[in-house]
mmCIF file with all atom_site columns, C-alpha atoms and ligand atoms in Angstrom:
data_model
loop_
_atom_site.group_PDB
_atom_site.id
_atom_site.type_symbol
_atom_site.label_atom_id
_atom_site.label_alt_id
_atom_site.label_comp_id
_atom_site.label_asym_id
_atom_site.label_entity_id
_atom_site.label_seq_id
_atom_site.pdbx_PDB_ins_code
_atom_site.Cartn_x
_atom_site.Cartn_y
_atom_site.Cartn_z
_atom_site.occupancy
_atom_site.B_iso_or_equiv
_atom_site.pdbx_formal_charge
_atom_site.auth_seq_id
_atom_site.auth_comp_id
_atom_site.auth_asym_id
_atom_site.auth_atom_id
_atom_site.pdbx_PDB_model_num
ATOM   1   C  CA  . UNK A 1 1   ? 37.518 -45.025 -44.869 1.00 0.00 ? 4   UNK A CA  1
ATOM   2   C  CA  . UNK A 1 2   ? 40.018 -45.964 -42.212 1.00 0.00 ? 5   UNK A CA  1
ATOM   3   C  CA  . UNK A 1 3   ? 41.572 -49.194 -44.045 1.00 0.00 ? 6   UNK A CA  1
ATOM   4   C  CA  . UNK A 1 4   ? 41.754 -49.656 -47.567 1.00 0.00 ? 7   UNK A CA  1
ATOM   5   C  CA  . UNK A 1 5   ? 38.144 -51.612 -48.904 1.00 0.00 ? 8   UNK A CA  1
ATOM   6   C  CA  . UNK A 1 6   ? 39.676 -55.325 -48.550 1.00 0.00 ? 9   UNK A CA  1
ATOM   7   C  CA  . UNK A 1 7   ? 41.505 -54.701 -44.927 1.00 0.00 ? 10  UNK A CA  1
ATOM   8   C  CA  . UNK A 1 8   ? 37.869 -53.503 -44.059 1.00 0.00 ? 11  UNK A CA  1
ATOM   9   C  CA  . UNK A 1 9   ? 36.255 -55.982 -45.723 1.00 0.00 ? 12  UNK A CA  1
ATOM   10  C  CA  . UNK A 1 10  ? 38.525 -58.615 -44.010 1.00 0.00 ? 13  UNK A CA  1
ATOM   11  C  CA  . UNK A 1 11  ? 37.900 -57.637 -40.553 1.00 0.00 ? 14  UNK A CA  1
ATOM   12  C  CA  . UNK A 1 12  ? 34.032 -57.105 -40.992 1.00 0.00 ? 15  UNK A CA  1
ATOM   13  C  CA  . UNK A 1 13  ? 33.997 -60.538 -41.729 1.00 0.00 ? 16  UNK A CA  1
ATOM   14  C  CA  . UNK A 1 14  ? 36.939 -62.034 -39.647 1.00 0.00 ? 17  UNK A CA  1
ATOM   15  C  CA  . UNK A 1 15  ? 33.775 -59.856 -36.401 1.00 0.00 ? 18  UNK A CA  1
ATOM   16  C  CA  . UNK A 1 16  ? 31.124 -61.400 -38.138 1.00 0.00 ? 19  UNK A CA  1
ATOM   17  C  CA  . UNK A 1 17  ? 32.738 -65.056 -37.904 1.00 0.00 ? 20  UNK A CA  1
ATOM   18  C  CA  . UNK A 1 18  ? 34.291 -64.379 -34.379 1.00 0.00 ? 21  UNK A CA  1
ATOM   19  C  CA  . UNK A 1 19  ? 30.995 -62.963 -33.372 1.00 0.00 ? 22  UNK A CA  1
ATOM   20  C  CA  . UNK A 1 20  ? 28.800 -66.290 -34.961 1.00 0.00 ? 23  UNK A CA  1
ATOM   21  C  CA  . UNK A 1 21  ? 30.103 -68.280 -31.648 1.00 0.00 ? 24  UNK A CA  1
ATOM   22  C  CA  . UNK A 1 22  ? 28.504 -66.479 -28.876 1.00 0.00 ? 25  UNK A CA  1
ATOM   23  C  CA  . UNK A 1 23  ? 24.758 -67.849 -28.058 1.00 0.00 ? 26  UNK A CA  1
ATOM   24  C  CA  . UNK A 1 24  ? 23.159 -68.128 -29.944 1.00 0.00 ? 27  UNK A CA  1
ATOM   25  C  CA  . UNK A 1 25  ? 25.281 -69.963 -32.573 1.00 0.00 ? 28  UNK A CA  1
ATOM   26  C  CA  . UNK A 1 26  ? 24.743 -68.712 -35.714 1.00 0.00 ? 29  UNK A CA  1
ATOM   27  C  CA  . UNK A 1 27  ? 27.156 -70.775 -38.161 1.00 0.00 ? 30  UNK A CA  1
ATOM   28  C  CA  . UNK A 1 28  ? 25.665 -74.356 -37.334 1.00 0.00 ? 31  UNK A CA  1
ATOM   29  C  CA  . UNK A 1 29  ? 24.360 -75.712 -41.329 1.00 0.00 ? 32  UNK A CA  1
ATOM   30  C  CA  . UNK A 1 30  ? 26.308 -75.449 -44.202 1.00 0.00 ? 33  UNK A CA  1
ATOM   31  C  CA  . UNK A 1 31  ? 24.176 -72.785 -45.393 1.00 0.00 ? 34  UNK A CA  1
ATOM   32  C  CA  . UNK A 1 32  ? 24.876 -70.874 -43.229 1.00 0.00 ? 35  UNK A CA  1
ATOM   33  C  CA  . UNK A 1 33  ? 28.119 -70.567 -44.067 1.00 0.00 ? 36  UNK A CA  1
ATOM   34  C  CA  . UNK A 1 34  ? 27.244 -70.428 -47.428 1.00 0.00 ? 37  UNK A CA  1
ATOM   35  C  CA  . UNK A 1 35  ? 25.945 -66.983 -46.775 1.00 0.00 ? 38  UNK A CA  1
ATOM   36  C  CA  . UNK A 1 36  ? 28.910 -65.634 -44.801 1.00 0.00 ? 39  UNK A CA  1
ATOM   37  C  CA  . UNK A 1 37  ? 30.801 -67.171 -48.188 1.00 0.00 ? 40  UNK A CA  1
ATOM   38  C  CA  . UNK A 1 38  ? 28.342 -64.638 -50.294 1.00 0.00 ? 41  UNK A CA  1
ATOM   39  C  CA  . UNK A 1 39  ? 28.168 -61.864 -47.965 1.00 0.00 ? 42  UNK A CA  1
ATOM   40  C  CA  . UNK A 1 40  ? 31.998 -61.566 -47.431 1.00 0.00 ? 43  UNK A CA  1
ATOM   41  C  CA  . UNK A 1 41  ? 32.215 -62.599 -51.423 1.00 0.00 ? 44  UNK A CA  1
ATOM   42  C  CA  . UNK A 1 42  ? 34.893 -64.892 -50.758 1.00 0.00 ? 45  UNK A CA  1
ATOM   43  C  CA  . UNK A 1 43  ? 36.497 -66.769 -54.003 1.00 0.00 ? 46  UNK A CA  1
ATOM   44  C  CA  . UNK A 1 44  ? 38.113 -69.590 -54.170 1.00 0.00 ? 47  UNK A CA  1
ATOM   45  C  CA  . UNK A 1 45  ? 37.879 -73.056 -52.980 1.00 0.00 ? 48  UNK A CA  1
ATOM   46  C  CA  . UNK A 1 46  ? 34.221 -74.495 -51.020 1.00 0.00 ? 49  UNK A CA  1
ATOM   47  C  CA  . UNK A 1 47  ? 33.961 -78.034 -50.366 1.00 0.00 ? 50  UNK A CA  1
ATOM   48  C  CA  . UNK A 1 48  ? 30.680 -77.654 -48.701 1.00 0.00 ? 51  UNK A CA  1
ATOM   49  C  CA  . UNK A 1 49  ? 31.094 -80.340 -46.533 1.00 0.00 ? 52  UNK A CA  1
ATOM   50  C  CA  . UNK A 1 50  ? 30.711 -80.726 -42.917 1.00 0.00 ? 53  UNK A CA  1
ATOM   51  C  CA  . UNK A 1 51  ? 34.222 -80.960 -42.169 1.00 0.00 ? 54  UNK A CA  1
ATOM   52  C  CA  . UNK A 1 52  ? 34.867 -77.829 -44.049 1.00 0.00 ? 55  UNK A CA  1
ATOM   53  C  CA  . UNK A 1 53  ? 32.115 -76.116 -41.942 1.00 0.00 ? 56  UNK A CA  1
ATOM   54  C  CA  . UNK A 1 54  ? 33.451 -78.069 -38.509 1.00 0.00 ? 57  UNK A CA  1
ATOM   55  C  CA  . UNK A 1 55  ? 37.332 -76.348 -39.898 1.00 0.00 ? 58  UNK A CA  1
ATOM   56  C  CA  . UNK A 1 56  ? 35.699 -73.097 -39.701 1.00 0.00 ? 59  UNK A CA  1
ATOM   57  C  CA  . UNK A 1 57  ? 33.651 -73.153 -36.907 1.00 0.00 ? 60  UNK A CA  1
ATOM   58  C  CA  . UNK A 1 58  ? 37.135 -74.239 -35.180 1.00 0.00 ? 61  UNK A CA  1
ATOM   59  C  CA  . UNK A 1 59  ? 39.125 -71.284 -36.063 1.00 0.00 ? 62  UNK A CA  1
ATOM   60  C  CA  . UNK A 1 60  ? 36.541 -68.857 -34.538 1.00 0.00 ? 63  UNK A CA  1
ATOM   61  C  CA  . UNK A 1 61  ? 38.088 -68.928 -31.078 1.00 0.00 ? 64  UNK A CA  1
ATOM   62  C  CA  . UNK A 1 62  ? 40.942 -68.274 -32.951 1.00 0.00 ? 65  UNK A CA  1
ATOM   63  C  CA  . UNK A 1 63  ? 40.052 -65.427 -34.671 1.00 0.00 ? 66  UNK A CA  1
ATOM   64  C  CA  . UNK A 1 64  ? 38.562 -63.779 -31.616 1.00 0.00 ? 67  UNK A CA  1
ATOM   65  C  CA  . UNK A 1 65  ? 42.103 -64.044 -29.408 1.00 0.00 ? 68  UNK A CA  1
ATOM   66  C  CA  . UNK A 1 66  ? 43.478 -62.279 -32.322 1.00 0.00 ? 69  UNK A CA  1
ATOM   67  C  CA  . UNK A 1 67  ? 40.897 -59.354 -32.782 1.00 0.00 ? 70  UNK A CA  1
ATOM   68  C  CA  . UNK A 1 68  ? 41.210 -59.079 -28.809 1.00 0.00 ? 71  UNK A CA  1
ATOM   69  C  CA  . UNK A 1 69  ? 44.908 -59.193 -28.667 1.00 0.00 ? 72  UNK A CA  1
ATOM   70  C  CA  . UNK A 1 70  ? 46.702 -56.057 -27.454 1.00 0.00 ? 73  UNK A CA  1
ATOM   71  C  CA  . UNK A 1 71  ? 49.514 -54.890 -29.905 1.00 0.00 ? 74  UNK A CA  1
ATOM   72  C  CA  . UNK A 1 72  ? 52.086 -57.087 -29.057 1.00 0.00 ? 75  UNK A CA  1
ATOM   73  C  CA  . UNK A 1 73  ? 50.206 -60.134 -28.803 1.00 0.00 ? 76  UNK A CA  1
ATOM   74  C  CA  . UNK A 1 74  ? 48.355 -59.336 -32.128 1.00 0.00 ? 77  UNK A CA  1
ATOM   75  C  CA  . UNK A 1 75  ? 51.852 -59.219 -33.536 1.00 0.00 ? 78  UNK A CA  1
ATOM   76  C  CA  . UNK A 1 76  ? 52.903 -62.820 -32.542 1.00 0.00 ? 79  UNK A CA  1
ATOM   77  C  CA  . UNK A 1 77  ? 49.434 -64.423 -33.239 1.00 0.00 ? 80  UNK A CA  1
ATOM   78  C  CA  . UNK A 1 78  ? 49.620 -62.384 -37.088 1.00 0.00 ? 81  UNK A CA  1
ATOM   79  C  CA  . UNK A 1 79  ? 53.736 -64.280 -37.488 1.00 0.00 ? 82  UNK A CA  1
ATOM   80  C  CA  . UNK A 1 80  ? 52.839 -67.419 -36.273 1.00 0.00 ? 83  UNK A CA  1
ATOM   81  C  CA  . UNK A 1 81  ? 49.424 -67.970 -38.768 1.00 0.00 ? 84  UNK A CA  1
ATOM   82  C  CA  . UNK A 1 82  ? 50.999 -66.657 -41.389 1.00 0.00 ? 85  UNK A CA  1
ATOM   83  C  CA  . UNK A 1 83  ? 54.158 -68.538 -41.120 1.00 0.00 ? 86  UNK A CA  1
ATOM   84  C  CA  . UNK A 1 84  ? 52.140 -71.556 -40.308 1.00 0.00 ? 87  UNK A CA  1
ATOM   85  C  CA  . UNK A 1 85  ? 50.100 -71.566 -43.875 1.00 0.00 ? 88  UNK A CA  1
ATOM   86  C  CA  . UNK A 1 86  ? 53.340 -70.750 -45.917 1.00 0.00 ? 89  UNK A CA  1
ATOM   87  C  CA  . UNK A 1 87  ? 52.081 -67.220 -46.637 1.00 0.00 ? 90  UNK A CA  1
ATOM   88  C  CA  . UNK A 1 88  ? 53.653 -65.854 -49.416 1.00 0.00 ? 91  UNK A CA  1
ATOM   89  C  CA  . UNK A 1 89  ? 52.064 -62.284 -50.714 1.00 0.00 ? 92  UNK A CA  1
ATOM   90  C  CA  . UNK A 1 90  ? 51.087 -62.185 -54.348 1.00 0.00 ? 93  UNK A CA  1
ATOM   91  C  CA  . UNK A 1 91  ? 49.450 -59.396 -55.863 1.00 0.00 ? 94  UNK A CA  1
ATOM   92  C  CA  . UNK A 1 92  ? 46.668 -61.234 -58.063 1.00 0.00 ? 95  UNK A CA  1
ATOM   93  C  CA  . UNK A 1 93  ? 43.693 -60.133 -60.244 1.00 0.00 ? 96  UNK A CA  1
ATOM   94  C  CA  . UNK A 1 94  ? 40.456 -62.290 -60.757 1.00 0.00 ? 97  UNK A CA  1
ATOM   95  C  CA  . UNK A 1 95  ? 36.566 -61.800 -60.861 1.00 0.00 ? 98  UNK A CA  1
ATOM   96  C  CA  . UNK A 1 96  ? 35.887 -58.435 -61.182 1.00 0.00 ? 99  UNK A CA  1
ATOM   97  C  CA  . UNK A 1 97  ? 38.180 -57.146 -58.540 1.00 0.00 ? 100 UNK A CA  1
ATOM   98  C  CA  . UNK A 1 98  ? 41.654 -55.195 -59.742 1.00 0.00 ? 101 UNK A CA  1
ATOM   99  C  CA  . UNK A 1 99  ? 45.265 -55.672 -58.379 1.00 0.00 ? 102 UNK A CA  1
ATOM   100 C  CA  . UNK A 1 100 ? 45.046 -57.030 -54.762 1.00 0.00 ? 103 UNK A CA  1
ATOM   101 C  CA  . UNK A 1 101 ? 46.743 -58.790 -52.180 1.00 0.00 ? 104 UNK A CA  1
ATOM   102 C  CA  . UNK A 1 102 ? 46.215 -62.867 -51.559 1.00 0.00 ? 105 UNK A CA  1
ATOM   103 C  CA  . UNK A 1 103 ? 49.020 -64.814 -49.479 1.00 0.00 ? 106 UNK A CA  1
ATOM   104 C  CA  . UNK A 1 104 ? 47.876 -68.039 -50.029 1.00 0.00 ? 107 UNK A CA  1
ATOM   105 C  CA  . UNK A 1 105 ? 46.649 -69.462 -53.674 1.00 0.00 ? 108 UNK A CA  1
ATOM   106 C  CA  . UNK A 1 106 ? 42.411 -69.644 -53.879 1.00 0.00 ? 109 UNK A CA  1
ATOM   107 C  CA  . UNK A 1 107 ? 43.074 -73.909 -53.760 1.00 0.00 ? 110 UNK A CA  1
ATOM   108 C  CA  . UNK A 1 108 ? 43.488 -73.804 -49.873 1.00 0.00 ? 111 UNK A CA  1
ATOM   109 C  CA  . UNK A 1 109 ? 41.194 -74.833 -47.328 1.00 0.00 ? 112 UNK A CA  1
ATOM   110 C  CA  . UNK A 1 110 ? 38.409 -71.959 -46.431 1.00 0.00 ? 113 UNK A CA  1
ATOM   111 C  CA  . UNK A 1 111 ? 39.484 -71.952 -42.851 1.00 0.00 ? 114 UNK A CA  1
ATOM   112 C  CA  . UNK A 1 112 ? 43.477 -71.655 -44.065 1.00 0.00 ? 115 UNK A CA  1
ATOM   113 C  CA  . UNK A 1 113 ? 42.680 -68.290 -46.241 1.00 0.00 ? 116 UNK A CA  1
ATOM   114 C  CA  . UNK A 1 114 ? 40.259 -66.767 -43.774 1.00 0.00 ? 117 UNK A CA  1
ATOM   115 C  CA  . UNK A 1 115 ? 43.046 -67.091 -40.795 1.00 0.00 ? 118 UNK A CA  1
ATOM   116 C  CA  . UNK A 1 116 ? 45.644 -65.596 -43.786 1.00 0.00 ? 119 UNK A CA  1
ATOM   117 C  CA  . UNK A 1 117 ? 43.251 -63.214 -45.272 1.00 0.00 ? 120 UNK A CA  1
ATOM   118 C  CA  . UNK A 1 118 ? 42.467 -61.926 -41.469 1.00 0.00 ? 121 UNK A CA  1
ATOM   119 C  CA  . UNK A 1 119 ? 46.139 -62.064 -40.522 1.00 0.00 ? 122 UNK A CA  1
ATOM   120 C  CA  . UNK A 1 120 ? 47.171 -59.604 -43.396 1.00 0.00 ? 123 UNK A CA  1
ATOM   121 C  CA  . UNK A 1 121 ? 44.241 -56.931 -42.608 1.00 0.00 ? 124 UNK A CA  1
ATOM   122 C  CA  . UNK A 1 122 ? 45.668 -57.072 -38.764 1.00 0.00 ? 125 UNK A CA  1
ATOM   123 C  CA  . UNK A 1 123 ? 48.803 -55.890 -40.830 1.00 0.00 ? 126 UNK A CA  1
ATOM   124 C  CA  . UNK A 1 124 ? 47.502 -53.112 -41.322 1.00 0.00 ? 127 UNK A CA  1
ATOM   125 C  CA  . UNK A 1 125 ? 45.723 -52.253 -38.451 1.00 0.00 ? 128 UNK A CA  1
ATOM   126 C  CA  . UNK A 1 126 ? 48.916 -52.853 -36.493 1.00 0.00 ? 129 UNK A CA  1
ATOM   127 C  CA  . UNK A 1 127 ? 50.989 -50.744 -38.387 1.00 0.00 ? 130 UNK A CA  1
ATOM   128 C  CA  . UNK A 1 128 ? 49.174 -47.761 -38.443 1.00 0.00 ? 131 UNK A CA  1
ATOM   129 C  CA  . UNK A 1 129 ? 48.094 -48.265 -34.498 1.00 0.00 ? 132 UNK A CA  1
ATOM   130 C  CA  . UNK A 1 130 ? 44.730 -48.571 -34.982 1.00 0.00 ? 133 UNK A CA  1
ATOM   131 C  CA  . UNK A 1 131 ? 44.208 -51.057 -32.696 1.00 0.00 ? 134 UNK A CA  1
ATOM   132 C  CA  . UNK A 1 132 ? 41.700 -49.437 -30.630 1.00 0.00 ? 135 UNK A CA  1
ATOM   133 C  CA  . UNK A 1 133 ? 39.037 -49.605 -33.361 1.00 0.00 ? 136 UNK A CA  1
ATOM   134 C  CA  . UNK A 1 134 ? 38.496 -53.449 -32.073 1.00 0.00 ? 137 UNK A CA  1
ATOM   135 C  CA  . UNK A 1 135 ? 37.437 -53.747 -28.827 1.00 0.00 ? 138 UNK A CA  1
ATOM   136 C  CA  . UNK A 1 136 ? 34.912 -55.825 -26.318 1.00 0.00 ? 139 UNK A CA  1
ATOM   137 C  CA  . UNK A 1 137 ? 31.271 -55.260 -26.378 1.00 0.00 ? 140 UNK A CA  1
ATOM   138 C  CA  . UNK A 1 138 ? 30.038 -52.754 -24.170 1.00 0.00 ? 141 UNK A CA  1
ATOM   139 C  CA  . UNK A 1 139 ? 27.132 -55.202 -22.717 1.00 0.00 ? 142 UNK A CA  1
ATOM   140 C  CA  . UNK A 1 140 ? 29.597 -57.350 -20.433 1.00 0.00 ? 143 UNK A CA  1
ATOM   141 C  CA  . UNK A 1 141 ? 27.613 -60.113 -20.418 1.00 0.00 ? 144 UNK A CA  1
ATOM   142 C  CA  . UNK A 1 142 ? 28.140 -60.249 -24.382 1.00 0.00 ? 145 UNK A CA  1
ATOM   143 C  CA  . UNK A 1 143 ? 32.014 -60.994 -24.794 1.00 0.00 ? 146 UNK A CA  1
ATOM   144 C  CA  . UNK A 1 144 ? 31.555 -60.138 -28.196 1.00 0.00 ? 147 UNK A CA  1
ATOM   145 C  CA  . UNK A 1 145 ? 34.332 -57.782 -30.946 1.00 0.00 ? 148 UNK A CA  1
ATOM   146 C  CA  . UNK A 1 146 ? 33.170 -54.778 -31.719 1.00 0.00 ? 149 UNK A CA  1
ATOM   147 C  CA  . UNK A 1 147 ? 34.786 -53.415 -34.701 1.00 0.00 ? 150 UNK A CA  1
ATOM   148 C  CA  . UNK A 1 148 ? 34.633 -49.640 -34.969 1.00 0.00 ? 151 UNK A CA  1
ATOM   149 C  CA  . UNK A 1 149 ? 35.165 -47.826 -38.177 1.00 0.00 ? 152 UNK A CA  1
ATOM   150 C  CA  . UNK A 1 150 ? 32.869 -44.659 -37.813 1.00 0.00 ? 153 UNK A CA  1
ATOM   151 C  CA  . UNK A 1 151 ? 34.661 -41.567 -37.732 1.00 0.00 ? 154 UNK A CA  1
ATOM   152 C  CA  . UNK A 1 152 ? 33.631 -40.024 -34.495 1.00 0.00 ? 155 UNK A CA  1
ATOM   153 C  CA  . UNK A 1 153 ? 35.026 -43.867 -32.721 1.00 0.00 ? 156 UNK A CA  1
ATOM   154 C  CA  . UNK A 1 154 ? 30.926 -44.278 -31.367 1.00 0.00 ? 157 UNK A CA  1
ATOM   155 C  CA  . UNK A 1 155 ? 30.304 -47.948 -31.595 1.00 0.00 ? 158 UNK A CA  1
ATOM   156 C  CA  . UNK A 1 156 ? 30.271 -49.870 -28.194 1.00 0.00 ? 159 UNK A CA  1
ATOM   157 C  CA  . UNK A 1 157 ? 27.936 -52.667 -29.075 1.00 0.00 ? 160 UNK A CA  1
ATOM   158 C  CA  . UNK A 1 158 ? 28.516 -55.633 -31.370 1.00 0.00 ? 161 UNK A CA  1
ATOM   159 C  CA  . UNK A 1 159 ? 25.332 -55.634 -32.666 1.00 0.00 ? 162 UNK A CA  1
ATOM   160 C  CA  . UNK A 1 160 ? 21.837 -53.289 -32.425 1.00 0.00 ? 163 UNK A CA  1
ATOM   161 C  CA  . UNK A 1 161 ? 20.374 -56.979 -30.119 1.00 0.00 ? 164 UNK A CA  1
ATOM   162 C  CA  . UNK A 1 162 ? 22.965 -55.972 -27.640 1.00 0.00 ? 165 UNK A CA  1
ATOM   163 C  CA  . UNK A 1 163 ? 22.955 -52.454 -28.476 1.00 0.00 ? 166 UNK A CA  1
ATOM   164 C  CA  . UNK A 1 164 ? 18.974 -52.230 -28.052 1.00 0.00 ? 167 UNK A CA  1
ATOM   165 C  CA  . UNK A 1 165 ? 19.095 -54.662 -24.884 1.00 0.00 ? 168 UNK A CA  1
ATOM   166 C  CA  . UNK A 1 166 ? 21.285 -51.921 -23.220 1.00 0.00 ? 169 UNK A CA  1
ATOM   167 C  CA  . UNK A 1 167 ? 19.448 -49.000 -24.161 1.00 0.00 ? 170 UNK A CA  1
ATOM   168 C  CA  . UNK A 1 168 ? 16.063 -50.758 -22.268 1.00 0.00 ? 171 UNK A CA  1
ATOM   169 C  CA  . UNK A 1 169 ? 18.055 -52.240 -19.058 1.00 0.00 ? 172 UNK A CA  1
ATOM   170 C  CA  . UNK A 1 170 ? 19.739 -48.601 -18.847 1.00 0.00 ? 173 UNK A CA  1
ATOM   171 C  CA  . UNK A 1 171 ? 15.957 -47.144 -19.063 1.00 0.00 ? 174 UNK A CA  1
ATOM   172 C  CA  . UNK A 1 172 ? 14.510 -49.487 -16.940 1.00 0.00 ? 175 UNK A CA  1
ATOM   173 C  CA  . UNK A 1 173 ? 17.628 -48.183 -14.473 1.00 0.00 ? 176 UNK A CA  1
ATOM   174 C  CA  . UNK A 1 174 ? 16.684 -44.133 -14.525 1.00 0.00 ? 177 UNK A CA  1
ATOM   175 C  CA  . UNK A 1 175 ? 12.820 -45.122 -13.849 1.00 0.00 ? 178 UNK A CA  1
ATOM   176 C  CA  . UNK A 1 176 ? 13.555 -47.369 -10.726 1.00 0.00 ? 179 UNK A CA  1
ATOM   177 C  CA  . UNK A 1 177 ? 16.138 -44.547 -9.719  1.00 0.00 ? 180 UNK A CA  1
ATOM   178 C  CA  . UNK A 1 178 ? 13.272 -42.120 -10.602 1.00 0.00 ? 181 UNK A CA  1
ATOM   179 C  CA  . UNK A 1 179 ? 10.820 -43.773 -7.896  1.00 0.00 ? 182 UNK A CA  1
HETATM 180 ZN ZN1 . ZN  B 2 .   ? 40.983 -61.775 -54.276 1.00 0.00 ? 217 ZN  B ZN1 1
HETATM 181 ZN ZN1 . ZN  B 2 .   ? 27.500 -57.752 -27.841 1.00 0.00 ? 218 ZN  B ZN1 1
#
């Protein structure tokens, strides 16, 4: 493991949201979001309303400047969210999970403790300089995050669809080269 379970956790699912807004969109229905909600096991607050689901789909372009950011940047984009939802750390207990970390209580907004919740797992990954495990897509048509936590650093693709597209355009290359 590179980050403790919840920073990992956090930014698999901070990707996966970024990630929903390319083409094609796949957070359009409040189910939809209802499974990211399971998936991710979130807590707390739902509304399951369209404005909650319009709040979230908002903060994706959001969340993918951050995950993007160099260092630096990442640094002033984590201040300003967290210091723009009031965050104040708490370690807190609930469900099944054991001592952990939430900076804003479970009756805010979805939108307001996914930009908090993604804001303190950059924390991490800024303090220990691990910025380089988020990154681009390799397929430049994609403009996707990658997030890489394998030990050897081997993901380039966002997903296998771009992964797989890749492997047949670079096969399709080596034949044409080979006639
Ligand atoms: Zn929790
Ligand atoms: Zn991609």
């Amino acid at each position: 493991m590179v980050f403790a379970h919840d920073t990992e956790v956090a930014l698999q699912s901070a990707v996966t949201l970024a990630n929903s807004a390319l083409e094609p969109d796949t957070l359009q229905t409040i189910e939809q979001l209802d499974a990211f909600f399971t998936e991710f096991e979130y807590t707390g607050r739902r509304d399951h309303d369209r404005a909650e689901l319009a709040a979230v789909r908002a903060i994706r372009r959001q969340l993918l400047t951050l995950l993007t950011a160099d260092r630096d940047e990442a640094v002033a984009l984590v201040n300003e969210m967290l210091a723009s939802a009031g965050a104040v750390p708490q370690l807190v207990r609930h469900d099944v999970w054991d001592w952990h970390l939430h900076a804003v209580g479970p009756e805010r907004d979805l939108p307001t403790r996914i930009l908090v919740e993604t804001a303190m797992a950059m924390i991490d990954v800024i303090r220990s300089d691990e910025m380089s495990r988020l990154g681009r897509c390799a397929d430049p048509e994609c403009g996707g995050v990658v997030l890489d936590l394998s030990r050897n650093r081997s993901k380039r693709f966002c997903s296998t669809t771009c992964g797989n597209r890749n492997a047949v355009a670079a096969y399709r290359a080596r034949r044409a080269a080979d006639r």
